[in-house]
Coordinates of C-alpha atoms in Angstrom, one line a residue:
M128 CA 106.9 97.7 23.8
P129 CA 107.4 97.4 27.2
A130 CA 106.0 94.7 29.4
R131 CA 102.9 96.6 31.3
K132 CA 102.0 97.5 27.6
R133 CA 102.0 93.5 26.5
A134 CA 99.9 92.4 28.7
A135 CA 97.5 95.2 28.3
A136 CA 97.1 94.4 25.1
K137 CA 96.5 90.5 25.5
L138 CA 94.1 90.9 28.1
R139 CA 91.7 93.2 25.6
R140 CA 92.5 90.5 22.7
P141 CA 89.3 88.9 22.3
K142 CA 89.7 84.8 23.2
S143 CA 88.3 83.7 19.4
A144 CA 91.6 86.0 18.5
A145 CA 94.3 84.2 20.2
R146 CA 92.7 80.8 19.6
R147 CA 94.0 81.6 15.5
P148 CA 97.3 80.2 14.5
N149 CA 97.2 83.9 11.5
S150 CA 95.2 86.0 13.9
A151 CA 95.9 89.2 11.7
A152 CA 94.0 87.5 8.8
P153 CA 91.2 89.0 8.0
R154 CA 88.3 86.3 8.1
P155 CA 85.7 86.2 5.5
P156 CA 82.7 88.2 5.4
R157 CA 79.9 86.7 7.0
V158 CA 76.7 85.7 4.5
A159 CA 73.0 86.1 6.1
R160 CA 71.4 83.8 6.7
G161 CA 68.9 82.5 3.6
T162 CA 71.0 83.9 0.9
R163 CA 73.3 82.2 -0.8
P164 CA 77.3 83.1 -1.8
A165 CA 77.3 84.2 -5.6
A166 CA 79.3 82.3 -6.4
R167 CA 81.8 78.4 -4.5
R168 CA 84.8 78.4 -4.4
P169 CA 86.5 74.9 -6.6
G170 CA 87.2 72.0 -3.9
N171 CA 85.7 73.8 -1.1
A172 CA 82.3 70.7 -1.7
A173 CA 83.3 68.6 2.0
R174 CA 84.0 72.2 3.6
R175 CA 80.0 74.2 2.0
A176 CA 77.4 75.4 4.0
P177 CA 74.5 73.2 4.0
P178 CA 71.4 75.0 1.7
A179 CA 69.5 78.2 3.4
A180 CA 66.0 75.8 4.0
G181 CA 63.2 78.4 3.2
I182 CA 60.7 76.0 6.6
G183 CA 63.6 76.3 8.6
L184 CA 64.1 72.8 8.2
T185 CA 66.3 71.7 11.5
V186 CA 66.1 68.0 10.6
Q187 CA 65.5 65.8 7.8
H188 CA 63.4 62.1 8.8
M189 CA 62.5 59.6 6.4
S190 CA 60.1 56.4 7.4
Y191 CA 59.6 54.0 6.1
T192 CA 57.5 50.2 6.2
S193 CA 58.5 47.8 7.1
H194 CA 57.8 43.9 7.8
S195 CA 60.7 42.3 8.7
L196 CA 62.3 45.0 11.8
D197 CA 64.9 42.1 12.5
E198 CA 66.1 42.4 9.4
V199 CA 66.4 45.4 8.5
R200 CA 67.4 46.3 12.0
R201 CA 70.4 44.1 11.9
F202 CA 70.8 45.5 7.8
Y203 CA 71.2 49.0 9.2
G204 CA 72.5 49.2 12.5
E205 CA 75.2 46.3 11.8
L206 CA 76.1 45.9 8.3
L207 CA 75.9 49.5 7.8
G208 CA 77.4 50.7 11.2
F209 CA 74.8 53.3 11.7
S210 CA 75.1 51.5 15.7
D211 CA 73.0 54.3 17.0
A212 CA 69.9 52.0 15.9
R213 CA 66.9 52.3 18.6
F214 CA 64.5 50.0 18.4
D215 CA 61.1 50.8 20.3
P216 CA 58.5 47.8 20.9
R217 CA 55.9 49.5 21.9
S218 CA 55.3 51.9 19.2
R219 CA 57.2 49.2 16.7
F220 CA 58.9 51.3 16.0
L221 CA 63.2 51.5 14.8
F222 CA 65.7 54.5 14.3
V223 CA 68.8 55.2 12.7
P224 CA 70.3 58.3 13.1
T225 CA 72.6 59.0 10.1
G226 CA 74.3 61.9 10.5
P227 CA 74.3 65.6 12.6
S228 CA 70.5 65.6 11.8
S229 CA 69.2 63.1 10.0
S230 CA 68.0 59.5 10.3
L231 CA 65.4 56.9 9.1
G232 CA 62.9 55.2 11.2
F233 CA 61.3 52.0 10.0
S234 CA 58.1 50.7 11.2
P235 CA 55.4 48.0 10.6
P236 CA 53.0 48.8 7.3
S237 CA 49.8 50.7 8.7
E238 CA 46.0 49.9 8.2
G239 CA 44.9 49.7 4.1
S240 CA 45.5 48.5 0.9
P241 CA 49.1 45.9 0.9
D242 CA 50.7 47.8 -2.4
Q243 CA 50.6 51.3 -1.1
W244 CA 52.6 50.0 1.8
R245 CA 55.3 48.3 -0.6
P246 CA 58.8 48.7 -0.3
P247 CA 59.7 48.9 -4.3
R248 CA 57.8 52.0 -3.9
E249 CA 59.7 53.5 -1.5
P250 CA 62.2 56.4 -2.6
S251 CA 65.9 55.0 -3.0
I252 CA 68.0 56.2 0.2
Y253 CA 71.2 57.9 -1.3
L254 CA 73.6 57.8 1.6
I255 CA 76.9 60.4 1.6
V256 CA 80.3 58.9 1.9
K257 CA 83.7 60.1 2.7
D258 CA 85.7 56.7 0.9
V259 CA 82.7 55.0 -1.1
D260 CA 85.4 52.3 -2.4
R261 CA 87.3 51.9 1.2
V262 CA 83.1 51.4 2.9
Y263 CA 82.7 49.6 -0.4
R264 CA 85.4 47.2 0.2
A265 CA 84.7 46.8 4.0
L266 CA 81.3 46.0 3.8
A267 CA 82.0 43.1 1.2
Q268 CA 84.4 41.8 3.8
R269 CA 81.6 41.2 5.8
G270 CA 79.0 39.6 3.4
V271 CA 77.3 42.8 1.9
V272 CA 76.1 42.2 -1.1
F273 CA 76.1 45.1 -3.9
D274 CA 74.1 44.7 -7.2
Q275 CA 76.9 47.1 -8.5
P276 CA 80.7 48.0 -7.1
P277 CA 81.0 51.6 -7.2
E278 CA 81.7 53.6 -10.5
N279 CA 81.5 57.0 -11.8
T280 CA 78.6 58.6 -12.5
S281 CA 78.4 61.8 -14.8
W282 CA 77.1 63.6 -12.0
G283 CA 79.8 63.8 -10.5
H284 CA 79.5 60.7 -7.8
R285 CA 81.2 58.0 -7.6
V286 CA 78.1 55.6 -7.0
A287 CA 77.6 51.6 -5.4
R288 CA 74.2 50.4 -5.5
L289 CA 72.8 47.6 -2.6
E290 CA 69.5 46.8 -1.6
D291 CA 67.5 46.2 2.3
P292 CA 66.8 43.2 3.1
E293 CA 63.3 44.3 1.5
G294 CA 64.2 45.2 -1.7
R295 CA 64.9 49.0 -0.8
R296 CA 67.9 50.4 -3.4
V297 CA 70.4 52.0 -1.1
Y298 CA 73.3 54.2 -2.7
L299 CA 76.8 55.2 -1.3
A300 CA 77.9 57.9 -3.0
Q301 CA 81.0 60.1 -2.7
E302 CA 80.2 63.6 -4.2
G303 CA 83.2 65.5 -6.2
V304 CA 84.7 62.2 -8.2
R305 CA 84.7 63.0 -11.9

C-alpha cells in the first residue's frame, strides 16, 4: 500500500481501534441494560459486570448506630485500612467509603427504645477481598483479633470472621474458592 493510502487509512481509524493491540479482533456483543447474558464463562467472577438494578441503584450505603464512634472510626479507618473515612462533628456521622459505589455510615442512636438500636440486632458486614489469607495475616500482625481464621465454605467463599468494637460481625471473604 502506498504511503499516502496508509496515512489516509490511519486518519479514518477510530481512536479506540488504535489503542487495542489487535484491532481486527471482534468485540463481544453488547448486552442491553437490564438484561443478563444466558451463561457466564467459568473464571470470569472477578470481571463480571454488576447485576442490573431494577430500581436504578447507583450506590449501596449501609448505616448503623454506634455508641462508640471513636473506636469504630479507628477499627474501620486504621485497622481495616479504609483511610478515606470521614467524621462530621456537626452531625456526629462517620462516613466510610468501602468501594467505588459502596459505603458504611455510623451515627449515635436515635431517640427511642435502646433495644431497637443495639448493634447485635443489626446485620453483619460482609466485605469481599482479593486474598483473604493475605488480609488475615496483615490484620493479625496489626493486632486485630479474629473469631475465626480463613475457612472454605460450601458456597465457594473463603471467609474469616471478626467483630468490630461494638460487636457487629464483620466477614472478610474471598470469592471463587472451592
